[in-house]
Short mmCIF file of C-alpha atoms and ligand atoms in Angstrom, two decimals:
data_model
loop_
_atom_site.label_atom_id
_atom_site.label_comp_id
_atom_site.label_asym_id
_atom_site.label_seq_id
_atom_site.Cartn_x
_atom_site.Cartn_y
_atom_site.Cartn_z
CA MET A 1 26.96 -7.25 -12.03
CA SER A 2 24.59 -6.19 -13.34
CA ALA A 3 21.67 -4.02 -11.50
CA ALA A 4 17.82 -5.05 -10.58
CA GLU A 5 16.63 -8.55 -11.35
CA PHE A 6 13.57 -7.89 -8.69
CA GLU A 7 12.65 -11.33 -7.21
CA ILE A 8 10.16 -11.95 -5.61
CA LEU A 9 9.91 -14.50 -2.10
CA HIS A 10 6.10 -13.32 -0.88
CA LYS A 11 3.01 -11.93 -1.32
CA ASP A 12 -0.31 -10.71 -0.36
CA LEU A 13 -3.12 -8.55 -2.15
CA MET A 14 -1.29 -6.76 -4.49
CA GLY A 15 2.17 -6.25 -1.56
CA ARG A 16 5.04 -8.48 -1.75
CA ILE A 17 8.45 -8.90 -0.47
CA GLY A 18 11.09 -9.12 -2.84
CA LYS A 19 15.06 -8.31 -3.38
CA PHE A 20 16.03 -6.33 -5.93
CA ARG A 21 20.31 -5.62 -6.65
CA THR A 22 22.09 -2.50 -6.39
CA GLY A 23 26.06 -1.32 -7.34
CA HIS A 24 26.20 -1.89 -3.98
CA GLY A 25 24.14 -5.29 -2.96
CA TYR A 26 20.68 -6.25 -2.52
CA VAL A 27 18.13 -4.65 -0.90
CA GLU A 28 14.77 -6.22 0.52
CA THR A 29 11.74 -4.70 -0.07
CA PRO A 30 9.51 -3.47 1.62
CA THR A 31 12.11 -1.01 2.58
CA ILE A 32 12.36 2.55 3.83
CA MET A 33 14.95 5.12 2.65
CA PRO A 34 16.58 7.39 4.76
CA VAL A 35 17.08 10.78 3.49
CA ILE A 36 19.72 12.17 4.22
CA ASN A 37 21.06 15.67 4.61
CA PRO A 38 23.96 16.27 3.26
CA ASN A 39 24.30 19.73 4.54
CA LEU A 40 24.73 18.17 7.75
CA ILE A 41 27.97 16.54 8.05
CA THR A 42 27.80 14.81 10.98
CA ILE A 43 25.40 12.16 9.33
CA ASN A 44 27.10 9.01 8.95
CA ALA A 45 24.36 7.30 7.21
CA ASP A 46 25.18 4.25 8.20
CA GLU A 47 24.50 4.78 11.35
CA MET A 48 21.02 3.66 9.92
CA ARG A 49 22.00 -0.33 9.68
CA LYS A 50 20.71 0.22 13.01
CA TYR A 51 17.32 1.26 11.83
CA GLY A 52 17.00 -1.64 9.59
CA ALA A 53 17.65 0.84 6.42
CA GLU A 54 19.11 -0.71 3.82
CA MET A 55 19.31 1.70 1.90
CA VAL A 56 19.69 5.76 1.81
CA ILE A 57 18.31 8.05 -0.06
CA THR A 58 20.06 11.81 -0.36
CA ASN A 59 19.57 14.73 -2.76
CA ALA A 60 21.92 15.64 -5.69
CA TYR A 61 21.10 19.18 -6.71
CA ILE A 62 21.99 19.95 -3.00
CA ILE A 63 25.39 18.41 -3.19
CA TYR A 64 25.74 19.38 -7.02
CA LYS A 65 25.37 23.32 -5.68
CA ASN A 66 27.84 23.91 -2.73
CA ALA A 67 30.65 24.36 -3.81
CA GLU A 68 33.06 22.06 -1.31
CA LEU A 69 30.71 19.21 -1.59
CA ARG A 70 30.33 18.53 -5.11
CA GLU A 71 33.89 18.31 -5.17
CA GLU A 72 34.47 16.38 -2.29
CA ALA A 73 31.80 14.05 -4.11
CA LEU A 74 33.05 13.97 -7.41
CA GLN A 75 36.72 12.74 -5.94
CA THR A 76 36.16 10.40 -3.24
CA GLY A 77 32.34 9.30 -3.96
CA ILE A 78 28.40 9.35 -2.89
CA HIS A 79 28.91 6.72 -0.71
CA SER A 80 32.43 7.94 0.74
CA LEU A 81 31.01 11.69 1.34
CA LEU A 82 27.77 10.33 3.38
CA GLY A 83 29.83 7.31 5.05
CA THR A 84 28.59 4.55 4.27
CA ASP A 85 28.83 1.71 1.69
CA MET A 86 24.78 0.72 1.95
CA PRO A 87 22.66 1.30 -1.68
CA VAL A 88 22.46 4.66 -1.94
CA MET A 89 19.92 6.48 -4.78
CA THR A 90 20.03 10.23 -5.36
CA ASP A 91 17.35 12.83 -5.98
CA SER A 92 17.51 14.95 -9.28
CA GLY A 93 16.48 18.07 -7.33
CA SER A 94 13.19 18.27 -8.80
CA TYR A 95 12.18 18.50 -5.45
CA GLN A 96 13.25 21.75 -5.36
CA LEU A 97 12.40 22.86 -9.05
CA PHE A 98 8.24 22.21 -7.60
CA GLU A 99 9.21 24.05 -4.18
CA TYR A 100 11.62 27.10 -5.12
CA ARG A 101 11.03 26.98 -9.03
CA ASP A 102 14.53 27.95 -8.97
CA VAL A 103 16.63 25.09 -9.94
CA GLU A 104 19.81 25.89 -12.09
CA VAL A 105 20.82 22.94 -13.48
CA SER A 106 19.64 21.19 -17.17
CA ASN A 107 18.75 16.95 -16.77
CA ALA A 108 21.61 16.41 -18.78
CA GLU A 109 23.54 18.03 -15.99
CA ILE A 110 22.09 16.42 -13.23
CA LEU A 111 22.62 12.45 -14.70
CA GLU A 112 25.87 13.52 -15.18
CA PHE A 113 26.39 14.35 -12.10
CA GLN A 114 25.17 11.85 -10.53
CA ARG A 115 26.76 9.25 -12.39
CA ASP A 116 30.17 10.77 -11.27
CA ILE A 117 29.49 10.37 -7.81
CA GLY A 118 28.40 6.72 -7.93
CA SER A 119 25.25 6.71 -7.54
CA ASP A 120 23.57 3.66 -7.27
CA ILE A 121 19.91 5.02 -8.48
CA CYS A 122 19.34 7.66 -10.39
CA VAL A 123 17.01 10.28 -10.90
CA PRO A 124 16.27 12.36 -13.89
CA LEU A 125 14.85 16.18 -13.56
CA ASP A 126 11.85 15.11 -13.79
CA ILE A 127 8.92 17.36 -13.03
CA PRO A 128 6.68 17.28 -9.51
CA THR A 129 3.22 18.46 -10.75
CA PRO A 130 0.81 19.81 -8.24
CA PRO A 131 -1.95 17.93 -7.35
CA TYR A 132 -5.39 20.28 -9.38
CA VAL A 133 -3.59 22.57 -11.42
CA SER A 134 -4.98 23.52 -15.13
CA ARG A 135 -5.24 20.14 -17.29
CA ARG A 136 -3.19 21.54 -19.88
CA LYS A 137 -0.46 22.60 -17.63
CA ALA A 138 -0.08 18.35 -16.53
CA ALA A 139 0.02 17.53 -19.65
CA LYS A 140 3.20 20.06 -21.24
CA ASP A 141 4.70 19.08 -17.68
CA LEU A 142 4.26 15.94 -18.31
CA GLU A 143 5.92 16.05 -21.70
CA THR A 144 8.61 17.36 -20.48
CA THR A 145 8.78 15.33 -18.32
CA LEU A 146 9.06 12.37 -21.00
CA LYS A 147 11.33 14.10 -22.87
CA ARG A 148 13.81 13.74 -19.83
CA LEU A 149 13.01 10.25 -19.38
CA SER A 150 14.02 9.39 -22.59
CA GLU A 151 17.57 11.38 -22.11
CA ALA A 152 18.35 9.87 -19.07
CA ARG A 153 17.36 6.61 -20.71
CA SER A 154 19.78 7.41 -23.63
CA MET A 155 22.99 8.48 -20.32
CA ILE A 156 22.52 5.51 -18.47
CA PRO A 157 21.78 2.90 -19.90
CA PRO A 158 19.63 -0.95 -18.87
CA ARG A 159 21.76 -3.60 -17.55
CA GLY A 160 24.87 -1.37 -15.89
CA ASP A 161 25.64 -1.44 -12.74
CA ARG A 162 23.78 2.02 -11.69
CA MET A 163 19.82 1.74 -11.51
CA LEU A 164 17.57 4.52 -13.51
CA ALA A 165 14.92 5.11 -12.05
CA GLY A 166 11.02 6.41 -14.14
CA VAL A 167 9.40 9.05 -12.51
CA VAL A 168 5.54 8.69 -13.19
CA GLN A 169 4.01 12.52 -13.19
CA GLY A 170 0.62 13.52 -15.06
CA SER A 171 -1.03 15.40 -11.03
CA THR A 172 -3.99 14.54 -10.40
CA PHE A 173 -5.42 13.35 -14.33
CA MET A 174 -5.88 9.74 -13.92
CA ASP A 175 -5.96 9.84 -17.40
CA LEU A 176 -2.77 11.56 -17.55
CA ARG A 177 -0.93 9.56 -15.05
CA GLU A 178 -1.97 6.34 -16.79
CA GLU A 179 -0.20 8.21 -19.75
CA SER A 180 2.77 8.58 -18.15
CA ALA A 181 3.27 5.31 -16.64
CA LYS A 182 2.56 4.36 -20.22
CA GLY A 183 5.32 6.57 -21.55
CA ALA A 184 7.86 5.29 -18.42
CA ALA A 185 7.38 2.08 -19.41
CA GLY A 186 7.62 1.87 -22.97
CA ILE A 187 10.80 3.49 -21.96
CA GLY A 188 12.21 0.57 -19.78
CA PHE A 189 13.21 1.78 -16.14
CA ASP A 190 14.70 -0.32 -13.70
CA ILE A 191 12.94 0.78 -10.69
CA TYR A 192 9.50 3.28 -11.80
CA ALA A 193 9.06 5.97 -8.82
CA ILE A 194 5.61 7.85 -8.20
CA GLY A 195 5.66 11.21 -8.15
CA GLY A 196 4.23 14.68 -7.66
CA VAL A 197 2.26 12.94 -4.10
CA VAL A 198 3.41 15.31 -1.61
CA PRO A 199 0.58 17.68 -1.24
CA LEU A 200 -1.98 15.48 -0.98
CA LEU A 201 0.07 13.26 1.88
CA GLU A 202 0.31 16.72 3.39
CA SER A 203 -3.40 17.52 2.88
CA TYR A 204 -4.24 13.61 3.79
CA ARG A 205 -6.11 12.76 0.18
CA PHE A 206 -5.36 9.39 1.11
CA GLU A 207 -7.45 7.78 -1.34
CA VAL A 208 -6.62 9.89 -3.87
CA LEU A 209 -2.91 8.77 -3.32
CA LEU A 210 -4.46 5.27 -4.03
CA ASP A 211 -6.43 5.90 -7.10
CA ILE A 212 -2.93 7.60 -8.18
CA ILE A 213 -1.20 4.06 -7.70
CA MET A 214 -3.41 1.88 -8.72
CA ALA A 215 -4.49 3.99 -11.80
CA VAL A 216 -0.49 3.74 -12.52
CA LYS A 217 0.07 0.31 -11.41
CA ARG A 218 -1.98 -0.73 -14.16
CA HIS A 219 0.85 0.14 -16.49
CA LEU A 220 4.22 -0.82 -14.92
CA PRO A 221 5.97 -4.38 -15.25
CA LEU A 222 4.99 -6.59 -11.73
CA SER A 223 8.86 -7.31 -12.20
CA VAL A 224 10.48 -4.13 -11.63
CA PRO A 225 10.39 -2.16 -7.75
CA ILE A 226 7.62 1.18 -7.16
CA HIS A 227 8.81 3.43 -5.40
CA LEU A 228 6.53 5.80 -3.87
CA PHE A 229 7.87 9.08 -3.06
CA GLY A 230 7.53 11.55 -0.28
CA ALA A 231 5.17 8.50 1.40
CA GLY A 232 7.83 8.94 4.92
CA HIS A 233 4.21 8.29 7.70
CA PRO A 234 4.30 5.14 9.02
CA MET A 235 0.62 5.38 9.36
CA LEU A 236 0.56 5.29 5.42
CA PHE A 237 3.03 1.74 4.99
CA ALA A 238 -0.01 -0.71 5.32
CA LEU A 239 -1.90 0.67 1.99
CA ALA A 240 0.91 1.82 -0.13
CA VAL A 241 2.31 -1.96 0.02
CA ALA A 242 -1.90 -3.57 -0.19
CA LEU A 243 -1.60 -1.32 -3.36
CA GLY A 244 1.47 -2.64 -4.61
CA CYS A 245 4.56 0.62 -3.35
CA ASP A 246 7.98 -1.27 -2.24
CA ILE A 247 10.17 1.81 -1.46
CA PHE A 248 9.72 4.08 0.63
CA ASP A 249 11.41 7.49 1.23
CA SER A 250 11.46 9.02 4.53
CA ALA A 251 12.32 13.00 5.17
CA ALA A 252 9.98 12.52 8.04
CA TYR A 253 11.55 11.25 10.53
CA ALA A 254 13.82 14.41 11.06
CA ILE A 255 10.85 16.99 9.78
CA TYR A 256 9.23 15.45 12.52
CA ALA A 257 11.38 15.96 15.03
CA LYS A 258 12.65 19.76 13.85
CA ALA A 259 9.27 20.76 14.75
CA GLY A 260 8.43 18.55 18.08
CA ARG A 261 6.47 15.84 16.50
CA TYR A 262 6.58 11.91 17.58
CA ILE A 263 5.66 9.16 15.17
CA THR A 264 3.60 6.86 16.37
CA SER A 265 2.47 3.45 13.27
CA GLU A 266 -1.78 5.00 14.32
CA GLY A 267 -0.15 9.26 13.24
CA THR A 268 1.65 12.16 15.09
CA LYS A 269 1.58 13.41 18.45
CA ARG A 270 3.38 17.02 19.65
CA ALA A 271 5.69 15.85 22.21
CA ARG A 272 4.93 17.99 24.34
CA ASP A 273 1.06 16.99 24.60
CA LEU A 274 3.90 13.48 26.36
CA GLN A 275 3.29 12.62 29.61
CA PHE A 276 4.27 9.00 28.55
CA LEU A 277 6.31 7.35 26.08
CA PRO A 278 3.80 5.08 23.86
CA CYS A 279 6.57 2.79 23.21
CA ALA A 280 9.20 0.43 23.17
CA CYS A 281 12.08 1.70 21.37
CA PRO A 282 15.95 1.86 22.90
CA ILE A 283 14.92 5.91 23.39
CA CYS A 284 11.77 5.41 25.13
CA THR A 285 13.38 2.76 27.54
CA SER A 286 16.38 4.94 28.36
CA TYR A 287 15.12 8.42 28.39
CA THR A 288 11.96 10.33 30.41
CA VAL A 289 9.41 11.89 28.56
CA ASP A 290 11.48 15.77 29.44
CA GLU A 291 14.61 14.35 27.78
CA VAL A 292 12.42 13.52 24.65
CA ARG A 293 10.44 16.06 24.70
CA ASN A 294 12.65 18.99 24.41
CA ASN A 295 15.42 17.15 22.32
CA ALA A 296 14.71 16.78 18.49
CA ASP A 297 17.82 14.12 17.73
CA LEU A 298 16.13 11.45 20.52
CA LEU A 299 13.18 12.51 18.42
CA ALA A 300 14.76 11.94 15.19
CA ALA A 301 15.70 8.54 16.11
CA HIS A 302 12.85 7.11 18.25
CA ASN A 303 10.60 8.81 14.90
CA LEU A 304 13.25 6.01 12.66
CA TRP A 305 12.43 3.30 14.89
CA VAL A 306 9.62 3.39 15.27
CA THR A 307 9.23 3.85 11.42
CA PHE A 308 11.23 0.42 11.18
CA GLU A 309 8.78 -1.81 13.54
CA GLU A 310 6.27 -0.55 10.75
CA MET A 311 8.03 -2.10 8.10
CA ARG A 312 8.63 -4.89 9.68
CA LYS A 313 5.16 -5.72 10.88
CA VAL A 314 3.97 -5.27 7.15
CA LYS A 315 6.10 -7.97 5.81
CA GLN A 316 5.39 -9.90 8.64
CA SER A 317 1.51 -9.24 7.97
CA ILE A 318 3.16 -10.34 4.11
CA LYS A 319 4.78 -13.66 5.04
CA GLU A 320 1.44 -14.36 6.94
CA GLY A 321 -1.42 -13.45 4.39
CA SER A 322 -3.25 -11.10 6.69
CA LEU A 323 -2.32 -7.76 5.08
CA TRP A 324 -5.84 -6.22 4.51
CA GLU A 325 -6.32 -6.77 8.35
CA LEU A 326 -3.36 -4.43 9.08
CA CYS A 327 -4.44 -2.68 7.08
CA GLU A 328 -7.79 -1.82 8.18
CA MET A 329 -6.18 -1.85 11.61
CA ARG A 330 -4.03 1.07 10.86
CA CYS A 331 -7.13 3.21 8.93
CA ARG A 332 -9.46 3.12 12.32
CA ALA A 333 -6.55 5.71 13.01
CA HIS A 334 -8.15 8.32 11.08
CA PRO A 335 -10.96 9.72 9.71
CA ALA A 336 -8.72 10.52 6.35
CA MET A 337 -7.52 6.45 6.47
CA VAL A 338 -11.13 5.44 7.01
CA THR A 339 -12.04 7.29 3.25
CA ALA A 340 -8.85 5.88 1.74
CA LEU A 341 -9.38 2.25 3.17
CA ARG A 342 -13.26 2.42 1.82
CA ARG A 343 -11.98 2.93 -1.24
CA MET A 344 -9.16 0.14 -1.38
CA THR A 345 -12.39 -2.24 -1.41
CA ARG A 346 -13.01 0.02 -4.92
CA TYR A 347 -10.25 -1.93 -6.11
CA SER A 348 -11.56 -5.81 -4.59
CA ALA A 349 -12.08 -6.93 -8.18
CA ILE A 350 -8.16 -6.23 -9.04
CA LEU A 351 -6.95 -6.72 -6.19
CA GLU A 352 -8.22 -10.85 -5.81
CA ARG A 353 -6.65 -11.21 -9.08
CA TYR A 354 -2.93 -10.61 -7.29
CA ASP A 355 -4.12 -12.13 -3.77
CA PRO A 356 -2.72 -15.61 -2.83
CA VAL A 357 -6.28 -17.96 -2.98
CA THR A 358 -4.79 -18.98 0.71
CA LYS A 359 -3.81 -17.57 3.20
CA HIS A 360 -4.16 -16.20 6.59
CA PRO A 361 -8.42 -17.36 8.36
CA PHE A 362 -10.64 -14.18 7.30
CA PHE A 363 -11.52 -11.86 10.19
CA TYR A 364 -13.72 -9.77 9.60
CA LEU A 365 -12.83 -6.12 11.47
CA SER A 366 -14.98 -3.67 10.14
CA GLU A 367 -17.90 -3.29 7.21
CA CYS A 368 -15.37 -2.99 4.67
CA SER A 369 -13.98 -6.65 5.22
CA ALA A 370 -17.65 -7.60 3.50
CA HIS A 371 -15.66 -5.78 0.37
CA ARG A 372 -12.28 -7.60 0.29
CA PRO A 373 -10.75 -9.06 -2.21
CA GLU A 374 -11.87 -12.89 -0.45
CA VAL A 375 -15.48 -12.21 -0.48
CA MET A 376 -15.18 -11.07 -4.44
CA ARG A 377 -13.37 -13.87 -5.40
CA TYR A 378 -15.77 -16.31 -3.53
CA SER A 379 -19.04 -14.83 -5.14
CA ARG A 380 -17.48 -14.78 -8.23
CA ARG A 381 -16.73 -18.78 -7.76
CA LEU A 382 -20.69 -19.43 -6.75
CA ASN A 383 -21.15 -21.23 -9.88
CA ARG A 384 -18.92 -23.75 -9.31
CA PHE A 385 -21.35 -25.63 -7.15
CA ARG A 386 -23.89 -26.94 -9.37
CA VAL A 387 -27.04 -28.23 -7.06
CA SER A 388 -29.97 -29.90 -8.45
CA GLY A 389 -32.66 -31.25 -6.29
CA ASN A 390 -34.25 -30.26 -3.46
CA VAL A 391 -32.05 -27.79 -1.77
CA LEU A 392 -31.70 -26.39 2.15
CA ILE A 393 -30.04 -22.83 2.96
CA THR A 394 -30.08 -21.99 6.41
CA THR A 395 -29.08 -19.30 8.78
CA SER A 396 -29.71 -21.52 11.57
CA ARG A 397 -27.64 -24.32 12.63
CA SER A 398 -30.15 -26.79 13.57
CA HIS A 399 -31.54 -28.84 10.86
CA GLU A 400 -32.93 -31.68 12.05
CA ASP A 401 -34.45 -32.49 8.51
CA ALA A 402 -31.60 -32.18 6.64
CA ARG A 403 -32.06 -35.86 4.92
CA ASP A 404 -34.90 -34.67 3.09
CA PHE A 405 -32.54 -32.54 1.21
CA ASP A 406 -30.10 -33.48 -1.38
CA HIS A 407 -27.98 -30.20 -0.45
CA VAL A 408 -27.35 -28.73 2.86
CA PHE A 409 -25.85 -25.14 2.32
CA MET A 410 -25.38 -22.34 5.52
CA ILE A 411 -25.16 -18.55 5.68
CA LYS A 412 -22.04 -16.77 7.15
CA PRO A 413 -21.82 -13.57 6.22
CA PRO A 414 -20.07 -11.65 3.93
CA PHE A 415 -19.92 -14.48 2.42
CA GLY A 416 -22.77 -16.24 2.12
CA PRO A 417 -24.16 -20.02 1.35
CA TYR A 418 -21.97 -22.42 1.50
CA PRO A 419 -21.90 -26.03 1.74
CA VAL A 420 -22.28 -27.77 5.23
CA GLU A 421 -19.39 -29.50 3.99
CA LEU A 422 -16.98 -26.79 3.81
CA ALA A 423 -17.56 -25.75 7.33
CA GLU A 424 -14.13 -26.70 7.85
CA SER A 425 -12.59 -25.37 4.66
CA TYR A 426 -11.00 -21.83 3.62
CA PRO A 427 -11.90 -19.34 2.81
CA VAL A 428 -15.74 -19.62 4.90
CA GLY A 429 -15.53 -22.05 7.92
CA GLN A 430 -12.22 -20.55 8.79
CA ALA A 431 -13.79 -17.04 8.54
CA GLU A 432 -13.82 -15.34 11.30
CA ILE A 433 -17.35 -13.01 12.10
CA PRO A 434 -18.40 -11.02 14.84
CA ALA A 435 -21.16 -13.21 16.86
CA PRO A 436 -24.34 -13.38 16.69
CA ALA A 437 -23.65 -13.66 12.57
CA GLU A 438 -27.78 -12.50 12.26
CA ARG A 439 -26.51 -9.36 14.05
CA ILE A 440 -23.85 -8.42 11.96
CA ASP A 441 -23.62 -4.68 9.47
CA GLU A 442 -25.80 -3.98 6.71
CA ASP A 443 -22.72 -4.35 4.37
CA ALA A 444 -21.58 -8.34 5.32
CA LYS A 445 -25.72 -9.26 5.50
CA ALA A 446 -25.62 -7.31 1.68
CA VAL A 447 -23.45 -8.46 0.24
CA ALA A 448 -24.65 -12.27 1.87
CA LEU A 449 -27.58 -11.76 0.38
CA HIS A 450 -26.55 -11.02 -2.89
CA ASN A 451 -24.45 -14.29 -2.85
CA VAL A 452 -27.86 -16.91 -2.02
CA LEU A 453 -29.92 -14.94 -4.63
CA ARG A 454 -26.66 -15.24 -7.16
CA LEU A 455 -26.27 -19.64 -5.90
CA LEU A 456 -30.27 -19.46 -6.54
CA GLU A 457 -30.46 -17.11 -10.39
CA LEU A 458 -27.73 -20.29 -11.08
CA ASN A 459 -29.39 -23.26 -10.18
CA SER A 460 -32.74 -22.30 -10.39
CA ALA A 461 -33.47 -24.49 -13.42
CA LYS A 462 -33.07 -28.15 -11.71
CA ALA A 463 -32.82 -26.84 -7.80
CA ARG A 464 -36.17 -26.18 -5.50
CA PHE A 465 -34.73 -24.20 -3.07
CA VAL A 466 -35.61 -23.37 0.91
CA LEU A 467 -34.20 -20.47 2.39
CA ARG A 468 -35.67 -20.64 6.71
CA CYS A 469 -33.49 -18.23 8.32
CA ASP A 470 -35.05 -15.64 11.37
CA ARG A 471 -36.18 -12.55 11.98
CA ASN A 472 -33.18 -10.58 11.54
CA TRP A 473 -32.64 -11.89 7.61
CA ALA A 474 -35.57 -12.40 6.06
CA ASN A 475 -37.08 -8.42 7.08
CA HIS A 476 -33.27 -7.75 4.27
CA PRO A 477 -35.34 -5.80 0.87
CA LEU A 478 -33.33 -8.59 -0.32
CA ILE A 479 -35.97 -11.29 0.53
CA GLU A 480 -38.16 -10.05 -2.33
CA ALA A 481 -35.61 -11.19 -5.14
CA ILE A 482 -34.82 -14.12 -3.33
CA LYS A 483 -38.86 -15.26 -2.90
CA LYS A 484 -39.06 -16.08 -6.60
CA TYR A 485 -36.47 -18.28 -5.97
CA ALA A 486 -37.65 -20.06 -2.85
CA GLU A 487 -39.60 -21.41 -0.34
CA LEU A 488 -39.04 -19.44 2.34
CA GLN A 489 -39.26 -19.93 6.20
CA ILE A 490 -39.10 -18.02 9.00
CA GLU A 491 -37.91 -19.69 12.26
N1 GUN B 1 10.32 14.11 -3.35
C1 GUN B 1 9.61 14.03 -3.77
N2 GUN B 1 8.20 14.24 -5.15
C2 GUN B 1 9.39 14.36 -5.40
C3 GUN B 1 8.64 13.88 -6.98
O1 GUN B 1 8.06 14.21 -7.32
N3 GUN B 1 10.32 14.13 -7.46
C4 GUN B 1 11.20 13.36 -7.47
N4 GUN B 1 12.27 13.45 -8.28
N5 GUN B 1 12.04 13.33 -5.99
C5 GUN B 1 10.36 14.02 -4.93
ZN1 ZN B 2 9.94 4.85 20.79
#
């Protein structure tokens, strides 16, 4: 059986629900792989199915270093060692390289080992360069990583039943990230993995993470799943999926539990501060708050439930076309997430190219909604409105003298002008915005008036315009420019 063949079933923004084939069956994405620690022999990875896992990840290097585990893995295979026939991805020890700098294995050795124990997705020994190192170091590490990627591909050829991940590095240098992605795409992998971002996650530099994802995505094929290494916190799933990440791994569920932390999709709480259990998972509904607070196993189980719950929410929102709304909701939970959402609006023009043309009614949830891909698309398409004669553009619902005009446009922020005939149509007519419209925030007003201006500029040769609005609109700085093309009537 040939692995990969990523089939995309639904899309929203750059996010997708897809399905790919491994040597141990199909996996539906977006998905999260719980990290299985091979030293905890009590672990039965198959347990992870009940939370919703379709695939797990473990560390080949830790197994390789432990004589007993190594023998067992070589004799019975990784699936038997972990007690599951789910697809298993194995990491190479790169992370150990990053954390402790002492990896006593070569790229070829650890790949051969991954192959011999029957891993479904193998990972080369890439070098995870930390953020904000010198450019020289980042470039030198990247050169080594790319050599190892080539070597790995020659050992694990495409179209077998074993998949190989092309890891992308380059630290916080966006041009190196691009070079890394281009290099990996040139070699050709069954999945691509964005590495070296854990320190950014730990320091809440999510906006830098967004830049990295966007730098990388534009050079990777759309037809291959993308793994974001080390992003296990559910708070980030909506954003990362919206930018086109398909696979995540979580050691967070266990690490946080050991540190007495209770994960929610809005952030993390200290378990000892909990007076109530604000969750409906099987753990939180069958144990008392005292029992959960002091028990790392119960905390880990709760953490897994909410992690998978969030991924199901993300999938449902892709299906219904409301992923942007979910991003906005999640990004209200922490100031660093607000920064990330603002950064995402910078990429709206790119997102717009992938985003389905019609979907869920547009909900205006914050000033970031003014910069959504749908709004950009609307603005870009204003040239489809060709008008001539007398044209009324109005913020008011009543226009008894409409008959005196050849065309009547209403204004709805953040979109701006739309013909009355489209009052029920997607996206403008169906958009839900806060009332009253003239009190909406400055971003929405500015975008709306920019679009008015654009409509005027596009049609000024053949049409005479009247802009009728109340003082809330008339005081806007853009009105000066608009007055060059339209007669202003203040109501
Ligand atoms: N786990 C977390 N980050 C990384 C990375 O950059 N590379 C690999 N191989 N594993 C990781
Ligand atoms: Zn719970």
